[in-house]
Amino acid sequence: MSGQTRSDMLGGTPQDEGTRGATSVATADTREAAWPTSVVTADTREASRPTVRTAASAAAAPGDIGRRLAARREELGLTREDTAARAGTAAGYLRYLEERSTARPGTSVLIRLAGALGTSVAALYGGESGLPPGLGQAAGHAELIELGPEDCLERLSTHGVGRLATDTPGGLVILPVNYSVIDGAIAFRTTPGSTIAAAVGSNVAFQVDHADEALSQGWSVLVQGSARAVTDPDVRRRFDALAYSRPWAGGEARDLWVRVEQDRISGRRIAVP
């Protein structure tokens, strides 16, 4: 789960495969507005060909690929123009893929987009959604590097999904929560009376990580501290306004804000030369 905006991006609107393959002359605005019927590009020709259906592509519902493209692009803080330039395609075609639920891009453009977004074609298809991370082989000459506090905070970013570890009468449990970083502290919502709510007033650990399957690299950040309930009505309203998302688990009853008051933060990353 990742820190979401940590790259220097390449701008510009290159004359790419999408525009070189056009069979009619149009401006950039009209190309995008009329996409995909009035302009035929190398990418759209590819999309019209019969696609070899794999287990991953067969499982992908219409529109899922576009949503995953948009989510990954926004996670990295990239514009459509940035992403298109990196992938060697047209921004208008990327917009079409993200917004049209019936879009079925071909393998070549998906490979380029996956590379531009630092992910895999299988991930864009959703084929990895039911599998645990870290299925790839270890890279040669990998190095484990300690992260400083600033690097750790940067990777926590503004929001994401992490795991809360807490002790219960039944033993130690680790539970996933989607969190926001508000006023420099990890904060999340839960249901009063839940296992997570029972952690209020006790010491907890909170962990966030990311694994790059393609490069066998990754990082992990661990926050240790105490869980505190946010009870002040004004502060709760402020947290409600600043939260990136409602809890993924849903439910209006998840209105108890819990904040992790940090005592210690540490992290490590796996680097491959």
C-alpha positions as a Markdown table, in Angstrom:
| # | Residue | x | y | z |
|---|---|---|---|---|
| 1 | Met | 0.0 | 0.0 | 0.0 |
| 2 | Ser | 1.7 | 2.6 | -1.1 |
| 3 | Gly | 2.9 | 6.2 | -0.7 |
| 4 | Gln | 1.3 | 7.8 | -3.6 |
| 5 | Thr | 3.2 | 10.6 | -5.0 |
| 6 | Arg | 7.0 | 10.2 | -5.2 |
| 7 | Ser | 8.2 | 10.6 | -8.7 |
| 8 | Asp | 9.6 | 13.3 | -11.1 |
| 9 | Met | 7.3 | 13.0 | -14.0 |
| 10 | Leu | 8.0 | 13.4 | -17.7 |
| 11 | Gly | 5.7 | 15.9 | -19.4 |
| 12 | Gly | 5.1 | 16.6 | -23.1 |
| 13 | Thr | 2.8 | 15.3 | -25.8 |
| 14 | Pro | 5.0 | 13.3 | -28.1 |
| 15 | Gln | 4.1 | 12.2 | -31.6 |
| 16 | Asp | 3.6 | 8.6 | -30.5 |
| 17 | Glu | 2.3 | 5.4 | -31.9 |
| 18 | Gly | -1.2 | 6.6 | -31.3 |
| 19 | Thr | -0.8 | 9.6 | -33.6 |
| 20 | Arg | 1.6 | 8.2 | -36.1 |
| 21 | Gly | -0.9 | 5.4 | -37.0 |
| 22 | Ala | -3.8 | 7.8 | -37.6 |
| 23 | Thr | -5.5 | 7.4 | -41.0 |
| 24 | Ser | -7.2 | 10.8 | -40.9 |
| 25 | Val | -6.0 | 14.2 | -40.0 |
| 26 | Ala | -7.5 | 15.8 | -36.9 |
| 27 | Thr | -6.4 | 18.1 | -34.1 |
| 28 | Ala | -5.5 | 16.7 | -30.7 |
| 29 | Asp | -8.8 | 18.0 | -29.3 |
| 30 | Thr | -10.9 | 16.5 | -32.0 |
| 31 | Arg | -9.0 | 13.2 | -31.9 |
| 32 | Glu | -9.7 | 12.9 | -28.2 |
| 33 | Ala | -13.4 | 14.0 | -28.5 |
| 34 | Ala | -14.1 | 11.6 | -31.3 |
| 35 | Trp | -12.2 | 8.7 | -29.9 |
| 36 | Pro | -12.3 | 5.9 | -30.9 |
| 37 | Thr | -14.5 | 5.9 | -34.0 |
| 38 | Ser | -13.1 | 8.7 | -36.1 |
| 39 | Val | -9.4 | 8.0 | -35.7 |
| 40 | Val | -7.7 | 4.7 | -36.2 |
| 41 | Thr | -4.4 | 4.3 | -34.4 |
| 42 | Ala | -2.0 | 1.5 | -33.9 |
| 43 | Asp | -3.4 | 1.0 | -30.5 |
| 44 | Thr | -7.0 | 1.0 | -31.6 |
| 45 | Arg | -6.2 | -1.4 | -34.5 |
| 46 | Glu | -4.7 | -3.7 | -31.9 |
| 47 | Ala | -7.7 | -3.4 | -29.6 |
| 48 | Ser | -10.0 | -4.5 | -32.5 |
| 49 | Arg | -8.1 | -7.7 | -33.1 |
| 50 | Pro | -9.3 | -10.9 | -31.4 |
| 51 | Thr | -7.7 | -11.1 | -28.0 |
| 52 | Val | -6.2 | -14.3 | -26.7 |
| 53 | Arg | -8.2 | -14.9 | -23.5 |
| 54 | Thr | -6.1 | -16.0 | -20.5 |
| 55 | Ala | -7.5 | -16.9 | -17.1 |
| 56 | Ala | -6.7 | -13.4 | -16.0 |
| 57 | Ser | -8.4 | -11.7 | -18.9 |
| 58 | Ala | -11.4 | -14.0 | -18.7 |
| 59 | Ala | -11.9 | -13.0 | -15.1 |
| 60 | Ala | -11.8 | -9.3 | -15.8 |
| 61 | Ala | -15.2 | -7.6 | -15.9 |
| 62 | Pro | -15.7 | -4.8 | -18.5 |
| 63 | Gly | -14.4 | -1.6 | -17.1 |
| 64 | Asp | -12.2 | -3.2 | -14.4 |
| 65 | Ile | -9.0 | -2.6 | -16.5 |
| 66 | Gly | -9.9 | 1.1 | -16.9 |
| 67 | Arg | -10.6 | 1.5 | -13.2 |
| 68 | Arg | -7.3 | -0.2 | -12.3 |
| 69 | Leu | -5.4 | 2.0 | -14.8 |
| 70 | Ala | -6.9 | 5.2 | -13.4 |
| 71 | Ala | -6.4 | 4.1 | -9.8 |
| 72 | Arg | -2.7 | 3.2 | -10.3 |
| 73 | Arg | -2.1 | 6.4 | -12.3 |
| 74 | Glu | -3.6 | 8.5 | -9.5 |
| 75 | Glu | -1.8 | 6.5 | -6.8 |
| 76 | Leu | 1.5 | 7.6 | -8.5 |
| 77 | Gly | 0.3 | 11.2 | -9.0 |
| 78 | Leu | 0.6 | 11.0 | -12.8 |
| 79 | Thr | -1.6 | 12.8 | -15.3 |
| 80 | Arg | -3.0 | 11.1 | -18.4 |
| 81 | Glu | -0.4 | 13.0 | -20.4 |
| 82 | Asp | 2.4 | 11.9 | -18.2 |
| 83 | Thr | 1.3 | 8.2 | -18.4 |
| 84 | Ala | 0.7 | 8.3 | -22.1 |
| 85 | Ala | 4.1 | 9.8 | -22.8 |
| 86 | Arg | 5.8 | 7.1 | -20.7 |
| 87 | Ala | 3.8 | 4.4 | -22.5 |
| 88 | Gly | 4.3 | 5.8 | -26.0 |
| 89 | Thr | 0.5 | 6.1 | -26.7 |
| 90 | Ala | -2.0 | 9.0 | -26.9 |
| 91 | Ala | -3.6 | 10.7 | -23.9 |
| 92 | Gly | -6.9 | 10.5 | -25.7 |
| 93 | Tyr | -6.7 | 6.7 | -26.0 |
| 94 | Leu | -5.8 | 6.4 | -22.3 |
| 95 | Arg | -8.8 | 8.5 | -21.5 |
| 96 | Tyr | -10.9 | 6.2 | -23.6 |
| 97 | Leu | -9.6 | 3.1 | -21.8 |
| 98 | Glu | -10.2 | 4.7 | -18.3 |
| 99 | Glu | -13.7 | 6.0 | -19.1 |
| 100 | Arg | -15.3 | 3.4 | -21.4 |
| 101 | Ser | -16.5 | 0.3 | -19.6 |
| 102 | Thr | -16.4 | -1.7 | -22.8 |
| 103 | Ala | -12.8 | -0.9 | -23.7 |
| 104 | Arg | -10.7 | -4.0 | -24.4 |
| 105 | Pro | -7.1 | -3.0 | -25.0 |
| 106 | Gly | -4.7 | -5.4 | -26.7 |
| 107 | Thr | -1.7 | -7.0 | -25.0 |
| 108 | Ser | 1.0 | -4.7 | -26.5 |
| 109 | Val | -0.5 | -1.4 | -25.2 |
| 110 | Leu | -1.2 | -3.1 | -21.8 |
| 111 | Ile | 2.4 | -4.1 | -21.5 |
| 112 | Arg | 3.5 | -0.6 | -22.2 |
| 113 | Leu | 1.0 | 0.9 | -19.8 |
| 114 | Ala | 2.0 | -1.6 | -17.1 |
| 115 | Gly | 5.6 | -0.6 | -17.5 |
| 116 | Ala | 4.8 | 3.1 | -17.3 |
| 117 | Leu | 2.8 | 2.5 | -14.1 |
| 118 | Gly | 5.3 | 0.2 | -12.5 |
| 119 | Thr | 2.9 | -2.7 | -12.3 |
| 120 | Ser | 2.1 | -5.9 | -14.3 |
| 121 | Val | -0.4 | -6.8 | -17.0 |
| 122 | Ala | -1.7 | -9.5 | -14.6 |
| 123 | Ala | -2.3 | -6.8 | -11.9 |
| 124 | Leu | -4.2 | -4.6 | -14.4 |
| 125 | Tyr | -6.4 | -7.6 | -15.3 |
| 126 | Gly | -7.0 | -8.2 | -11.6 |
| 127 | Gly | -5.4 | -11.7 | -11.9 |
| 128 | Glu | -3.3 | -11.0 | -8.8 |
| 129 | Ser | -6.2 | -9.8 | -6.6 |
| 130 | Gly | -6.7 | -13.3 | -5.1 |
| 131 | Leu | -3.1 | -14.1 | -4.5 |
| 132 | Pro | -0.7 | -13.0 | -1.7 |
| 133 | Pro | 2.1 | -10.6 | -2.6 |
| 134 | Gly | 5.7 | -11.8 | -3.0 |
| 135 | Leu | 5.2 | -14.8 | -5.3 |
| 136 | Gly | 8.2 | -13.8 | -7.5 |
| 137 | Gln | 11.8 | -15.0 | -7.2 |
| 138 | Ala | 14.3 | -13.1 | -5.1 |
| 139 | Ala | 16.7 | -10.9 | -7.1 |
| 140 | Gly | 20.4 | -11.5 | -7.1 |
| 141 | His | 22.6 | -9.2 | -5.0 |
| 142 | Ala | 19.7 | -7.7 | -3.2 |
| 143 | Glu | 20.4 | -5.3 | -0.2 |
| 144 | Leu | 18.4 | -4.6 | 2.9 |
| 145 | Ile | 18.5 | -0.9 | 3.7 |
| 146 | Glu | 17.3 | 0.9 | 6.8 |
| 147 | Leu | 14.9 | 3.8 | 6.3 |
| 148 | Gly | 15.1 | 7.0 | 8.2 |
| 149 | Pro | 12.1 | 8.6 | 9.8 |
| 150 | Glu | 11.5 | 11.0 | 6.9 |
| 151 | Asp | 11.7 | 8.2 | 4.4 |
| 152 | Cys | 9.2 | 6.2 | 6.5 |
| 153 | Leu | 6.7 | 9.1 | 6.7 |
| 154 | Glu | 7.0 | 9.7 | 3.0 |
| 155 | Arg | 6.1 | 6.1 | 2.3 |
| 156 | Leu | 3.1 | 6.3 | 4.6 |
| 157 | Ser | 2.0 | 9.2 | 2.4 |
| 158 | Thr | -1.5 | 10.5 | 3.0 |
| 159 | His | -3.6 | 7.4 | 3.0 |
| 160 | Gly | -3.5 | 3.7 | 2.2 |
| 161 | Val | -4.2 | 0.2 | 3.6 |
| 162 | Gly | -2.2 | -1.0 | 6.6 |
| 163 | Arg | -2.3 | -3.7 | 9.3 |
| 164 | Leu | -3.0 | -3.1 | 13.0 |
| 165 | Ala | -1.5 | -5.5 | 15.5 |
| 166 | Thr | -3.0 | -5.7 | 18.9 |
| 167 | Asp | -3.3 | -8.1 | 21.8 |
| 168 | Thr | -6.7 | -9.5 | 22.7 |
| 169 | Pro | -8.0 | -12.0 | 25.3 |
| 170 | Gly | -7.9 | -14.6 | 22.5 |
| 171 | Gly | -4.3 | -13.8 | 21.5 |
| 172 | Leu | -2.5 | -11.5 | 19.2 |
| 173 | Val | -4.4 | -10.4 | 16.1 |
| 174 | Ile | -3.5 | -8.4 | 13.0 |
| 175 | Leu | -6.3 | -6.7 | 11.1 |
| 176 | Pro | -6.2 | -4.6 | 7.9 |
| 177 | Val | -7.6 | -1.1 | 7.9 |
| 178 | Asn | -7.7 | 1.7 | 5.4 |
| 179 | Tyr | -6.1 | 4.7 | 7.0 |
| 180 | Ser | -5.5 | 8.4 | 6.5 |
| 181 | Val | -2.6 | 10.4 | 7.9 |
| 182 | Ile | -4.0 | 13.5 | 9.6 |
| 183 | Asp | -1.9 | 16.0 | 11.6 |
| 184 | Gly | 1.0 | 13.6 | 11.2 |
| 185 | Ala | -0.7 | 10.7 | 12.8 |
| 186 | Ile | -2.2 | 7.5 | 11.4 |
| 187 | Ala | -6.0 | 7.5 | 11.9 |
| 188 | Phe | -8.8 | 5.2 | 10.9 |
| 189 | Arg | -12.5 | 4.5 | 11.6 |
| 190 | Thr | -14.0 | 1.4 | 13.2 |
| 191 | Thr | -17.1 | 0.2 | 14.9 |
| 192 | Pro | -17.5 | 0.8 | 18.7 |
| 193 | Gly | -17.2 | -2.6 | 20.4 |
| 194 | Ser | -15.2 | -4.1 | 17.6 |
| 195 | Thr | -11.8 | -5.9 | 18.1 |
| 196 | Ile | -10.0 | -2.8 | 16.8 |
| 197 | Ala | -12.0 | -0.5 | 19.1 |
| 198 | Ala | -10.9 | -2.7 | 22.0 |
| 199 | Ala | -7.3 | -1.7 | 21.2 |
| 200 | Val | -8.0 | 1.8 | 22.4 |
| 201 | Gly | -5.8 | 2.6 | 25.4 |
| 202 | Ser | -3.3 | -0.1 | 24.7 |
| 203 | Asn | 0.0 | -0.3 | 22.8 |
| 204 | Val | -0.3 | -1.3 | 19.2 |
| 205 | Ala | 1.9 | -1.8 | 16.1 |
| 206 | Phe | 0.8 | -0.5 | 12.6 |
| 207 | Gln | 2.6 | -1.8 | 9.5 |
| 208 | Val | 2.4 | -0.7 | 5.9 |
| 209 | Asp | 4.4 | -2.3 | 3.0 |
| 210 | His | 4.7 | -2.5 | -0.7 |
| 211 | Ala | 6.1 | -5.3 | -2.9 |
| 212 | Asp | 7.2 | -4.8 | -6.5 |
| 213 | Glu | 6.7 | -8.3 | -8.0 |
| 214 | Ala | 8.5 | -7.5 | -11.3 |
| 215 | Leu | 11.7 | -6.2 | -9.7 |
| 216 | Ser | 11.6 | -8.3 | -6.5 |
| 217 | Gln | 11.9 | -5.1 | -4.5 |
| 218 | Gly | 9.8 | -3.7 | -1.7 |
| 219 | Trp | 9.6 | -1.8 | 1.5 |
| 220 | Ser | 8.0 | -2.0 | 4.9 |
| 221 | Val | 7.3 | 0.7 | 7.6 |
| 222 | Leu | 6.4 | -0.1 | 11.2 |
| 223 | Val | 4.8 | 2.4 | 13.6 |
| 224 | Gln | 4.7 | 1.6 | 17.3 |
| 225 | Gly | 2.6 | 3.5 | 19.7 |
| 226 | Ser | -0.7 | 3.7 | 21.6 |
| 227 | Ala | -4.2 | 3.7 | 20.2 |
| 228 | Arg | -6.3 | 6.6 | 21.3 |
| 229 | Ala | -10.0 | 7.3 | 20.6 |
| 230 | Val | -10.8 | 10.7 | 19.1 |
| 231 | Thr | -13.7 | 12.0 | 21.3 |
| 232 | Asp | -13.7 | 15.7 | 20.8 |
| 233 | Pro | -16.6 | 16.5 | 18.4 |
| 234 | Asp | -14.8 | 19.3 | 16.6 |
| 235 | Val | -11.7 | 17.1 | 16.0 |
| 236 | Arg | -14.0 | 14.2 | 14.8 |
| 237 | Arg | -15.7 | 16.5 | 12.3 |
| 238 | Arg | -12.3 | 17.6 | 11.1 |
| 239 | Phe | -11.1 | 14.0 | 10.7 |
| 240 | Asp | -14.3 | 13.2 | 8.8 |
| 241 | Ala | -13.6 | 16.2 | 6.4 |
| 242 | Leu | -10.0 | 15.3 | 5.9 |
| 243 | Ala | -10.3 | 11.5 | 5.6 |
| 244 | Tyr | -9.4 | 10.2 | 2.1 |
| 245 | Ser | -12.1 | 7.6 | 2.1 |
| 246 | Arg | -14.9 | 5.9 | 4.0 |
| 247 | Pro | -13.8 | 2.5 | 5.5 |
| 248 | Trp | -13.7 | -0.1 | 2.7 |
| 249 | Ala | -15.7 | -2.5 | 4.8 |
| 250 | Gly | -18.6 | -0.1 | 4.7 |
| 251 | Gly | -21.3 | 0.5 | 7.3 |
| 252 | Glu | -22.5 | 3.7 | 8.8 |
| 253 | Ala | -21.7 | 2.4 | 12.3 |
| 254 | Arg | -18.0 | 2.8 | 11.7 |
| 255 | Asp | -17.9 | 6.2 | 13.2 |
| 256 | Leu | -15.3 | 5.7 | 16.0 |
| 257 | Trp | -12.1 | 7.5 | 15.1 |
| 258 | Val | -8.9 | 5.9 | 16.4 |
| 259 | Arg | -5.5 | 7.6 | 16.2 |
| 260 | Val | -2.1 | 5.9 | 16.7 |
| 261 | Glu | 0.1 | 8.2 | 18.8 |
| 262 | Gln | 3.5 | 7.3 | 17.5 |
| 263 | Asp | 6.3 | 6.4 | 19.9 |
| 264 | Arg | 8.7 | 4.9 | 17.3 |
| 265 | Ile | 8.8 | 4.6 | 13.5 |
| 266 | Ser | 11.2 | 2.4 | 11.6 |
| 267 | Gly | 11.4 | 0.9 | 8.1 |
| 268 | Arg | 13.5 | -1.1 | 5.7 |
| 269 | Arg | 13.6 | -1.5 | 1.9 |
| 270 | Ile | 14.9 | -4.2 | -0.4 |
| 271 | Ala | 17.1 | -2.6 | -3.1 |
| 272 | Val | 18.4 | -4.3 | -6.2 |
| 273 | Pro | 21.5 | -2.8 | -7.8 |
